Amino acid sequence: MYELMVVQKEAIAVREADLHVKEAYYAQAKALLQQGLKTEADTSRFLSAVYAAKDNLAIAKSLYAKAKNSLSLYMGETIEENVDLEADVLKKEFDSTQYTVQEILERNTELKIYDETIQKNALLHKSARASHYGSLDAVASYNRVSSLNLYDAHLVGVVLNIPLYAGGKLTAQTQNAKIGLQVAKEQKASKILALKEEISNLVLDIHRYDETIAAKKAQLDSAKKTKRVLDGRYKEGLSTYIEVWMRVLWY
C-alpha cells in the first residue's frame, strides 16, 4: 500500500505537468486565434485537451487519496497530506521470474489463513475418527470410615467406555470434518490459481508499459531534436516564430 501511494503520488506530478503543458498550448492557440492564425475549431481542440488533462489529474488524486486512506486504516494512524514518501522503494526493474511468483504466494496473507484452516480441519477429522474407539478412564478413590475399628478403605479401578450406539452422530462428525478439510484445500488451490492468473496479467501489462514508455521516450527525444533544429533556424532567420510553435504543438 505504501508503494501504491508512491506510484499515485508520482502520477499526480505527471498529470499536473501534463495539465500545465495543455494549458500553455490552449493559451497559445487563443493568442493565435486573435491574430487570425488559428480557427475556433483549433482552439476548441486544445480546450478539450485541457479538460481531459484536468480529468486525468482528478483521477490520479482520487486514487492517491484511496491508497492513503487504506494505509492509514491498516496503520491505525492518520497520514498527513504533505507527507514525504520515499520513491526509492519502487523497483526500477521488474524481474518476472518464478522466484517472484513464489515469493508472492509465500507472503500472501489469505493463503496463510487457508493453511491454518486446513490444519484445523485435519485435526478435527483426526479427532472425529478417534471418537469411534473406546476411552479408558482411570478412577481412584480414597475413603476413610470411622466405626468400632479404625481402618482405611482404598478403591482403585479402571473404567472402559465404549460407544455402542450414537445414532450415526460420530460417523456424521467424521464426514463433516473430512468435507471441511477437502473444502479448505480446494479453496486454497482456487486462490493460488487466481493469484497466478493475476500475477501473469500484471506481468503482461508491465511488459506492455515498458514498450509504451520506450516509444514515448523515443518520441520525446525526436521532438526535442526537432525543436533544437527549429530554434536554430529561427535564430538564423530561416523560419518564423509561428512555424516553430506550430511544430512544437504538432509534437
PDB file of C-alpha atoms in Angstrom:
ATOM      1  CA  MET A   1       0.000   0.000   0.000  1.00  0.00           C
ATOM      2  CA  TYR A   2       2.921   2.307   0.692  1.00  0.00           C
ATOM      3  CA  GLU A   3       4.373   1.583  -2.743  1.00  0.00           C
ATOM      4  CA  LEU A   4       0.952   2.229  -4.278  1.00  0.00           C
ATOM      5  CA  MET A   5       0.912   5.621  -2.562  1.00  0.00           C
ATOM      6  CA  VAL A   6       4.317   6.405  -4.065  1.00  0.00           C
ATOM      7  CA  VAL A   7       3.110   5.446  -7.555  1.00  0.00           C
ATOM      8  CA  GLN A   8      -0.049   7.556  -7.286  1.00  0.00           C
ATOM      9  CA  LYS A   9       1.942  10.486  -5.867  1.00  0.00           C
ATOM     10  CA  GLU A  10       4.248  10.417  -8.875  1.00  0.00           C
ATOM     11  CA  ALA A  11       1.234  10.032 -11.157  1.00  0.00           C
ATOM     12  CA  ILE A  12      -0.167  13.275  -9.724  1.00  0.00           C
ATOM     13  CA  ALA A  13       3.084  15.079 -10.543  1.00  0.00           C
ATOM     14  CA  VAL A  14       2.987  13.754 -14.107  1.00  0.00           C
ATOM     15  CA  ARG A  15      -0.661  14.750 -14.569  1.00  0.00           C
ATOM     16  CA  GLU A  16      -0.002  18.225 -13.183  1.00  0.00           C
ATOM     17  CA  ALA A  17       2.864  18.723 -15.623  1.00  0.00           C
ATOM     18  CA  ASP A  18       0.667  17.467 -18.455  1.00  0.00           C
ATOM     19  CA  LEU A  19      -2.076  19.910 -17.459  1.00  0.00           C
ATOM     20  CA  HIS A  20       0.379  22.837 -17.460  1.00  0.00           C
ATOM     21  CA  VAL A  21       1.522  21.895 -20.972  1.00  0.00           C
ATOM     22  CA  LYS A  22      -2.052  21.598 -22.237  1.00  0.00           C
ATOM     23  CA  GLU A  23      -2.944  24.961 -20.683  1.00  0.00           C
ATOM     24  CA  ALA A  24       0.087  26.562 -22.364  1.00  0.00           C
ATOM     25  CA  TYR A  25      -0.979  25.107 -25.705  1.00  0.00           C
ATOM     26  CA  TYR A  26      -4.502  26.421 -25.212  1.00  0.00           C
ATOM     27  CA  ALA A  27      -3.236  29.891 -24.267  1.00  0.00           C
ATOM     28  CA  GLN A  28      -1.047  29.917 -27.368  1.00  0.00           C
ATOM     29  CA  ALA A  29      -3.978  28.798 -29.523  1.00  0.00           C
ATOM     30  CA  LYS A  30      -6.126  31.648 -28.196  1.00  0.00           C
ATOM     31  CA  ALA A  31      -3.350  34.131 -28.951  1.00  0.00           C
ATOM     32  CA  LEU A  32      -3.020  32.782 -32.495  1.00  0.00           C
ATOM     33  CA  LEU A  33      -6.817  32.951 -32.861  1.00  0.00           C
ATOM     34  CA  GLN A  34      -6.789  36.655 -32.049  1.00  0.00           C
ATOM     35  CA  GLN A  35      -4.133  37.132 -34.708  1.00  0.00           C
ATOM     36  CA  GLY A  36      -6.220  35.234 -37.216  1.00  0.00           C
ATOM     37  CA  LEU A  37      -3.739  32.359 -37.452  1.00  0.00           C
ATOM     38  CA  LYS A  38      -5.991  29.810 -35.742  1.00  0.00           C
ATOM     39  CA  THR A  39      -9.643  28.867 -36.053  1.00  0.00           C
ATOM     40  CA  GLU A  40     -12.273  28.329 -33.372  1.00  0.00           C
ATOM     41  CA  ALA A  41     -12.095  24.594 -34.072  1.00  0.00           C
ATOM     42  CA  ASP A  42      -8.362  24.553 -33.325  1.00  0.00           C
ATOM     43  CA  THR A  43      -8.906  26.447 -30.066  1.00  0.00           C
ATOM     44  CA  SER A  44     -11.723  24.111 -29.029  1.00  0.00           C
ATOM     45  CA  ARG A  45      -9.495  21.122 -29.673  1.00  0.00           C
ATOM     46  CA  PHE A  46      -6.856  22.432 -27.258  1.00  0.00           C
ATOM     47  CA  LEU A  47      -9.540  23.350 -24.720  1.00  0.00           C
ATOM     48  CA  SER A  48     -10.828  19.777 -24.882  1.00  0.00           C
ATOM     49  CA  ALA A  49      -7.299  18.547 -24.206  1.00  0.00           C
ATOM     50  CA  VAL A  50      -7.160  20.805 -21.127  1.00  0.00           C
ATOM     51  CA  TYR A  51     -10.396  19.311 -19.770  1.00  0.00           C
ATOM     52  CA  ALA A  52      -9.118  15.785 -20.404  1.00  0.00           C
ATOM     53  CA  ALA A  53      -5.889  16.617 -18.556  1.00  0.00           C
ATOM     54  CA  LYS A  54      -7.886  18.005 -15.608  1.00  0.00           C
ATOM     55  CA  ASP A  55      -9.969  14.829 -15.511  1.00  0.00           C
ATOM     56  CA  ASN A  56      -6.846  12.633 -15.508  1.00  0.00           C
ATOM     57  CA  LEU A  57      -5.383  14.742 -12.701  1.00  0.00           C
ATOM     58  CA  ALA A  58      -8.574  14.376 -10.640  1.00  0.00           C
ATOM     59  CA  ILE A  59      -8.478  10.590 -11.152  1.00  0.00           C
ATOM     60  CA  ALA A  60      -4.827  10.441 -10.028  1.00  0.00           C
ATOM     61  CA  LYS A  61      -5.611  12.479  -6.908  1.00  0.00           C
ATOM     62  CA  SER A  62      -8.583  10.233  -6.100  1.00  0.00           C
ATOM     63  CA  LEU A  63      -6.501   7.065  -6.439  1.00  0.00           C
ATOM     64  CA  TYR A  64      -3.808   8.570  -4.221  1.00  0.00           C
ATOM     65  CA  ALA A  65      -6.379   9.506  -1.575  1.00  0.00           C
ATOM     66  CA  LYS A  66      -7.807   5.965  -1.618  1.00  0.00           C
ATOM     67  CA  ALA A  67      -4.363   4.405  -1.215  1.00  0.00           C
ATOM     68  CA  LYS A  68      -3.532   6.809   1.619  1.00  0.00           C
ATOM     69  CA  ASN A  69      -6.811   6.115   3.430  1.00  0.00           C
ATOM     70  CA  SER A  70      -6.343   2.344   3.139  1.00  0.00           C
ATOM     71  CA  LEU A  71      -2.808   2.522   4.531  1.00  0.00           C
ATOM     72  CA  SER A  72      -3.993   4.821   7.310  1.00  0.00           C
ATOM     73  CA  LEU A  73      -6.685   2.344   8.348  1.00  0.00           C
ATOM     74  CA  TYR A  74      -4.238  -0.564   8.485  1.00  0.00           C
ATOM     75  CA  MET A  75      -1.686   1.518  10.404  1.00  0.00           C
ATOM     76  CA  GLY A  76      -4.240   2.926  12.787  1.00  0.00           C
ATOM     77  CA  GLU A  77      -2.672   6.355  12.379  1.00  0.00           C
ATOM     78  CA  THR A  78      -3.518   9.476  10.421  1.00  0.00           C
ATOM     79  CA  ILE A  79      -1.265  10.216   7.435  1.00  0.00           C
ATOM     80  CA  GLU A  80      -0.623  13.904   6.844  1.00  0.00           C
ATOM     81  CA  GLU A  81      -1.462  15.418   3.486  1.00  0.00           C
ATOM     82  CA  ASN A  82       2.065  16.772   2.972  1.00  0.00           C
ATOM     83  CA  VAL A  83       3.815  13.520   3.920  1.00  0.00           C
ATOM     84  CA  ASP A  84       7.189  12.855   2.265  1.00  0.00           C
ATOM     85  CA  LEU A  85       7.343   9.488   0.510  1.00  0.00           C
ATOM     86  CA  GLU A  86      10.490   7.522  -0.333  1.00  0.00           C
ATOM     87  CA  ALA A  87      10.363   6.844  -4.062  1.00  0.00           C
ATOM     88  CA  ASP A  88      13.369   4.508  -3.783  1.00  0.00           C
ATOM     89  CA  VAL A  89      11.118   1.705  -2.528  1.00  0.00           C
ATOM     90  CA  LEU A  90       9.848   1.171  -6.066  1.00  0.00           C
ATOM     91  CA  LYS A  91      11.599  -1.399  -8.204  1.00  0.00           C
ATOM     92  CA  LYS A  92      13.150   0.253 -11.216  1.00  0.00           C
ATOM     93  CA  GLU A  93      13.494  -3.079 -12.988  1.00  0.00           C
ATOM     94  CA  PHE A  94      10.898  -5.809 -12.608  1.00  0.00           C
ATOM     95  CA  ASP A  95      12.148  -9.389 -12.749  1.00  0.00           C
ATOM     96  CA  SER A  96       9.248 -11.650 -13.718  1.00  0.00           C
ATOM     97  CA  THR A  97      10.900 -14.893 -12.659  1.00  0.00           C
ATOM     98  CA  GLN A  98       9.379 -17.923 -10.991  1.00  0.00           C
ATOM     99  CA  TYR A  99      11.051 -16.790  -7.775  1.00  0.00           C
ATOM    100  CA  THR A 100       8.932 -13.630  -7.794  1.00  0.00           C
ATOM    101  CA  VAL A 101       5.738 -15.660  -8.150  1.00  0.00           C
ATOM    102  CA  GLN A 102       6.813 -17.978  -5.329  1.00  0.00           C
ATOM    103  CA  GLU A 103       7.669 -15.012  -3.122  1.00  0.00           C
ATOM    104  CA  ILE A 104       4.216 -13.500  -3.651  1.00  0.00           C
ATOM    105  CA  LEU A 105       2.486 -16.791  -2.872  1.00  0.00           C
ATOM    106  CA  GLU A 106       4.522 -17.281   0.297  1.00  0.00           C
ATOM    107  CA  ARG A 107       3.799 -13.768   1.572  1.00  0.00           C
ATOM    108  CA  ASN A 108       0.080 -13.784   0.767  1.00  0.00           C
ATOM    109  CA  THR A 109      -1.912 -13.463   3.996  1.00  0.00           C
ATOM    110  CA  GLU A 110      -5.037 -15.149   2.659  1.00  0.00           C
ATOM    111  CA  LEU A 111      -3.074 -18.265   1.712  1.00  0.00           C
ATOM    112  CA  LYS A 112      -1.641 -18.384   5.224  1.00  0.00           C
ATOM    113  CA  ILE A 113      -5.197 -18.316   6.589  1.00  0.00           C
ATOM    114  CA  TYR A 114      -6.106 -21.220   4.315  1.00  0.00           C
ATOM    115  CA  ASP A 115      -3.120 -23.162   5.660  1.00  0.00           C
ATOM    116  CA  GLU A 116      -4.337 -22.623   9.212  1.00  0.00           C
ATOM    117  CA  THR A 117      -7.856 -23.688   8.206  1.00  0.00           C
ATOM    118  CA  ILE A 118      -6.532 -26.850   6.571  1.00  0.00           C
ATOM    119  CA  GLN A 119      -4.549 -27.696   9.697  1.00  0.00           C
ATOM    120  CA  LYS A 120      -7.592 -27.075  11.904  1.00  0.00           C
ATOM    121  CA  ASN A 121      -9.852 -29.289   9.770  1.00  0.00           C
ATOM    122  CA  ALA A 122      -7.191 -32.013   9.649  1.00  0.00           C
ATOM    123  CA  LEU A 123      -7.075 -32.074  13.450  1.00  0.00           C
ATOM    124  CA  LEU A 124     -10.881 -32.115  13.657  1.00  0.00           C
ATOM    125  CA  HIS A 125     -11.003 -35.033  11.224  1.00  0.00           C
ATOM    126  CA  LYS A 126      -8.386 -36.918  13.223  1.00  0.00           C
ATOM    127  CA  SER A 127     -10.283 -36.257  16.447  1.00  0.00           C
ATOM    128  CA  ALA A 128     -13.605 -37.363  14.943  1.00  0.00           C
ATOM    129  CA  ARG A 129     -12.089 -40.611  13.722  1.00  0.00           C
ATOM    130  CA  ALA A 130     -10.610 -41.290  17.155  1.00  0.00           C
ATOM    131  CA  SER A 131     -14.049 -40.873  18.762  1.00  0.00           C
ATOM    132  CA  HIS A 132     -15.124 -44.298  17.406  1.00  0.00           C
ATOM    133  CA  TYR A 133     -12.753 -46.038  19.797  1.00  0.00           C
ATOM    134  CA  GLY A 134     -13.413 -46.684  23.495  1.00  0.00           C
ATOM    135  CA  SER A 135     -11.890 -44.479  26.123  1.00  0.00           C
ATOM    136  CA  LEU A 136     -10.054 -45.588  29.268  1.00  0.00           C
ATOM    137  CA  ASP A 137     -10.879 -43.681  32.435  1.00  0.00           C
ATOM    138  CA  ALA A 138      -8.667 -44.294  35.472  1.00  0.00           C
ATOM    139  CA  VAL A 139     -10.786 -43.834  38.567  1.00  0.00           C
ATOM    140  CA  ALA A 140      -9.137 -43.759  42.015  1.00  0.00           C
ATOM    141  CA  SER A 141     -10.798 -43.008  45.320  1.00  0.00           C
ATOM    142  CA  TYR A 142      -9.739 -42.874  48.951  1.00  0.00           C
ATOM    143  CA  ASN A 143     -12.278 -43.448  51.711  1.00  0.00           C
ATOM    144  CA  ARG A 144     -11.837 -43.366  55.457  1.00  0.00           C
ATOM    145  CA  VAL A 145     -14.633 -44.878  57.521  1.00  0.00           C
ATOM    146  CA  SER A 146     -14.775 -44.411  61.321  1.00  0.00           C
ATOM    147  CA  SER A 147     -16.502 -47.182  63.260  1.00  0.00           C
ATOM    148  CA  LEU A 148     -15.633 -49.512  66.113  1.00  0.00           C
ATOM    149  CA  ASN A 149     -12.414 -50.265  64.335  1.00  0.00           C
ATOM    150  CA  LEU A 150     -10.482 -47.527  62.533  1.00  0.00           C
ATOM    151  CA  TYR A 151      -9.485 -48.557  59.080  1.00  0.00           C
ATOM    152  CA  ASP A 152      -8.790 -47.094  55.668  1.00  0.00           C
ATOM    153  CA  ALA A 153     -10.655 -48.220  52.595  1.00  0.00           C
ATOM    154  CA  HIS A 154      -8.948 -47.785  49.222  1.00  0.00           C
ATOM    155  CA  LEU A 155     -10.547 -48.289  45.803  1.00  0.00           C
ATOM    156  CA  VAL A 156      -8.604 -48.129  42.568  1.00  0.00           C
ATOM    157  CA  GLY A 157     -10.239 -49.188  39.326  1.00  0.00           C
ATOM    158  CA  VAL A 158     -10.199 -48.764  35.552  1.00  0.00           C
ATOM    159  CA  VAL A 159     -13.389 -47.955  33.642  1.00  0.00           C
ATOM    160  CA  LEU A 160     -13.706 -48.616  29.870  1.00  0.00           C
ATOM    161  CA  ASN A 161     -16.314 -46.541  27.988  1.00  0.00           C
ATOM    162  CA  ILE A 162     -17.360 -47.963  24.617  1.00  0.00           C
ATOM    163  CA  PRO A 163     -19.877 -46.093  22.440  1.00  0.00           C
ATOM    164  CA  LEU A 164     -22.240 -48.916  21.484  1.00  0.00           C
ATOM    165  CA  TYR A 165     -24.666 -46.693  19.566  1.00  0.00           C
ATOM    166  CA  ALA A 166     -24.591 -42.995  18.767  1.00  0.00           C
ATOM    167  CA  GLY A 167     -27.267 -42.821  16.070  1.00  0.00           C
ATOM    168  CA  GLY A 168     -24.724 -42.137  13.307  1.00  0.00           C
ATOM    169  CA  LYS A 169     -23.576 -38.962  15.058  1.00  0.00           C
ATOM    170  CA  LEU A 170     -19.933 -39.978  15.178  1.00  0.00           C
ATOM    171  CA  THR A 171     -19.944 -41.010  11.526  1.00  0.00           C
ATOM    172  CA  ALA A 172     -21.547 -37.693  10.558  1.00  0.00           C
ATOM    173  CA  GLN A 173     -18.963 -35.753  12.519  1.00  0.00           C
ATOM    174  CA  THR A 174     -16.174 -37.637  10.781  1.00  0.00           C
ATOM    175  CA  GLN A 175     -17.685 -36.977   7.361  1.00  0.00           C
ATOM    176  CA  ASN A 176     -18.203 -33.279   8.124  1.00  0.00           C
ATOM    177  CA  ALA A 177     -14.613 -32.926   9.277  1.00  0.00           C
ATOM    178  CA  LYS A 178     -13.378 -34.702   6.147  1.00  0.00           C
ATOM    179  CA  ILE A 179     -15.510 -32.489   3.903  1.00  0.00           C
ATOM    180  CA  GLY A 180     -14.265 -29.377   5.714  1.00  0.00           C
ATOM    181  CA  LEU A 181     -10.686 -30.483   5.123  1.00  0.00           C
ATOM    182  CA  GLN A 182     -11.313 -31.050   1.399  1.00  0.00           C
ATOM    183  CA  VAL A 183     -13.145 -27.729   1.031  1.00  0.00           C
ATOM    184  CA  ALA A 184     -10.276 -25.847   2.698  1.00  0.00           C
ATOM    185  CA  LYS A 185      -7.755 -27.482   0.352  1.00  0.00           C
ATOM    186  CA  GLU A 186      -9.880 -26.652  -2.709  1.00  0.00           C
ATOM    187  CA  GLN A 187     -10.287 -23.044  -1.557  1.00  0.00           C
ATOM    188  CA  LYS A 188      -6.529 -22.679  -1.204  1.00  0.00           C
ATOM    189  CA  ALA A 189      -5.919 -24.236  -4.619  1.00  0.00           C
ATOM    190  CA  SER A 190      -8.510 -21.916  -6.166  1.00  0.00           C
ATOM    191  CA  LYS A 191      -6.906 -18.879  -4.539  1.00  0.00           C
ATOM    192  CA  ILE A 192      -3.462 -19.911  -5.812  1.00  0.00           C
ATOM    193  CA  LEU A 193      -4.813 -20.170  -9.360  1.00  0.00           C
ATOM    194  CA  ALA A 194      -6.460 -16.765  -9.069  1.00  0.00           C
ATOM    195  CA  LEU A 195      -3.236 -15.203  -7.774  1.00  0.00           C
ATOM    196  CA  LYS A 196      -1.148 -16.783 -10.518  1.00  0.00           C
ATOM    197  CA  GLU A 197      -3.598 -15.518 -13.153  1.00  0.00           C
ATOM    198  CA  GLU A 198      -3.497 -12.015 -11.679  1.00  0.00           C
ATOM    199  CA  ILE A 199       0.306 -12.058 -11.477  1.00  0.00           C
ATOM    200  CA  SER A 200       0.541 -13.252 -15.093  1.00  0.00           C
ATOM    201  CA  ASN A 201      -1.772 -10.464 -16.287  1.00  0.00           C
ATOM    202  CA  LEU A 202       0.180  -7.866 -14.323  1.00  0.00           C
ATOM    203  CA  VAL A 203       3.468  -9.069 -15.792  1.00  0.00           C
ATOM    204  CA  LEU A 204       1.997  -8.791 -19.295  1.00  0.00           C
ATOM    205  CA  ASP A 205       0.819  -5.262 -18.511  1.00  0.00           C
ATOM    206  CA  ILE A 206       4.264  -4.339 -17.194  1.00  0.00           C
ATOM    207  CA  HIS A 207       5.923  -5.567 -20.395  1.00  0.00           C
ATOM    208  CA  ARG A 208       3.386  -3.627 -22.450  1.00  0.00           C
ATOM    209  CA  TYR A 209       4.058  -0.496 -20.412  1.00  0.00           C
ATOM    210  CA  ASP A 210       7.780  -0.978 -20.962  1.00  0.00           C
ATOM    211  CA  GLU A 211       7.193  -0.901 -24.719  1.00  0.00           C
ATOM    212  CA  THR A 212       4.915   2.135 -24.405  1.00  0.00           C
ATOM    213  CA  ILE A 213       7.440   4.008 -22.270  1.00  0.00           C
ATOM    214  CA  ALA A 214      10.227   3.201 -24.718  1.00  0.00           C
ATOM    215  CA  ALA A 215       8.117   4.509 -27.613  1.00  0.00           C
ATOM    216  CA  LYS A 216       7.214   7.679 -25.711  1.00  0.00           C
ATOM    217  CA  LYS A 217      10.854   8.302 -24.826  1.00  0.00           C
ATOM    218  CA  ALA A 218      11.851   7.921 -28.473  1.00  0.00           C
ATOM    219  CA  GLN A 219       9.054  10.297 -29.498  1.00  0.00           C
ATOM    220  CA  LEU A 220      10.127  12.823 -26.863  1.00  0.00           C
ATOM    221  CA  ASP A 221      13.761  12.605 -27.956  1.00  0.00           C
ATOM    222  CA  SER A 222      12.744  13.164 -31.575  1.00  0.00           C
ATOM    223  CA  ALA A 223      10.611  16.161 -30.592  1.00  0.00           C
ATOM    224  CA  LYS A 224      13.487  17.723 -28.623  1.00  0.00           C
ATOM    225  CA  LYS A 225      15.875  17.299 -31.563  1.00  0.00           C
ATOM    226  CA  THR A 226      13.326  18.820 -33.953  1.00  0.00           C
ATOM    227  CA  LYS A 227      12.778  21.772 -31.635  1.00  0.00           C
ATOM    228  CA  ARG A 228      16.536  22.410 -31.427  1.00  0.00           C
ATOM    229  CA  VAL A 229      16.718  22.462 -35.213  1.00  0.00           C
ATOM    230  CA  LEU A 230      13.743  24.811 -35.474  1.00  0.00           C
ATOM    231  CA  ASP A 231      15.156  27.098 -32.786  1.00  0.00           C
ATOM    232  CA  GLY A 232      18.390  27.231 -34.736  1.00  0.00           C
ATOM    233  CA  ARG A 233      16.545  28.038 -37.961  1.00  0.00           C
ATOM    234  CA  TYR A 234      14.591  30.752 -36.171  1.00  0.00           C
ATOM    235  CA  LYS A 235      17.751  32.347 -34.797  1.00  0.00           C
ATOM    236  CA  GLU A 236      19.250  32.322 -38.280  1.00  0.00           C
ATOM    237  CA  GLY A 237      16.089  33.892 -39.689  1.00  0.00           C
ATOM    238  CA  LEU A 238      15.239  30.841 -41.784  1.00  0.00           C
ATOM    239  CA  SER A 239      11.840  30.291 -40.114  1.00  0.00           C
ATOM    240  CA  THR A 240       9.246  32.337 -38.254  1.00  0.00           C
ATOM    241  CA  TYR A 241       8.150  32.136 -34.620  1.00  0.00           C
ATOM    242  CA  ILE A 242       4.776  30.822 -35.729  1.00  0.00           C
ATOM    243  CA  GLU A 243       6.393  27.940 -37.633  1.00  0.00           C
ATOM    244  CA  VAL A 244       8.367  26.968 -34.556  1.00  0.00           C
ATOM    245  CA  TRP A 245       5.261  26.921 -32.377  1.00  0.00           C
ATOM    246  CA  MET A 246       3.251  25.003 -34.966  1.00  0.00           C
ATOM    247  CA  ARG A 247       5.925  22.305 -34.995  1.00  0.00           C
ATOM    248  CA  VAL A 248       6.063  22.136 -31.185  1.00  0.00           C
ATOM    249  CA  LEU A 249       2.260  21.935 -30.890  1.00  0.00           C
ATOM    250  CA  TRP A 250       2.159  19.204 -33.509  1.00  0.00           C
ATOM    251  CA  TYR A 251       4.594  17.099 -31.466  1.00  0.00           C
TER     252      TYR A 251
END
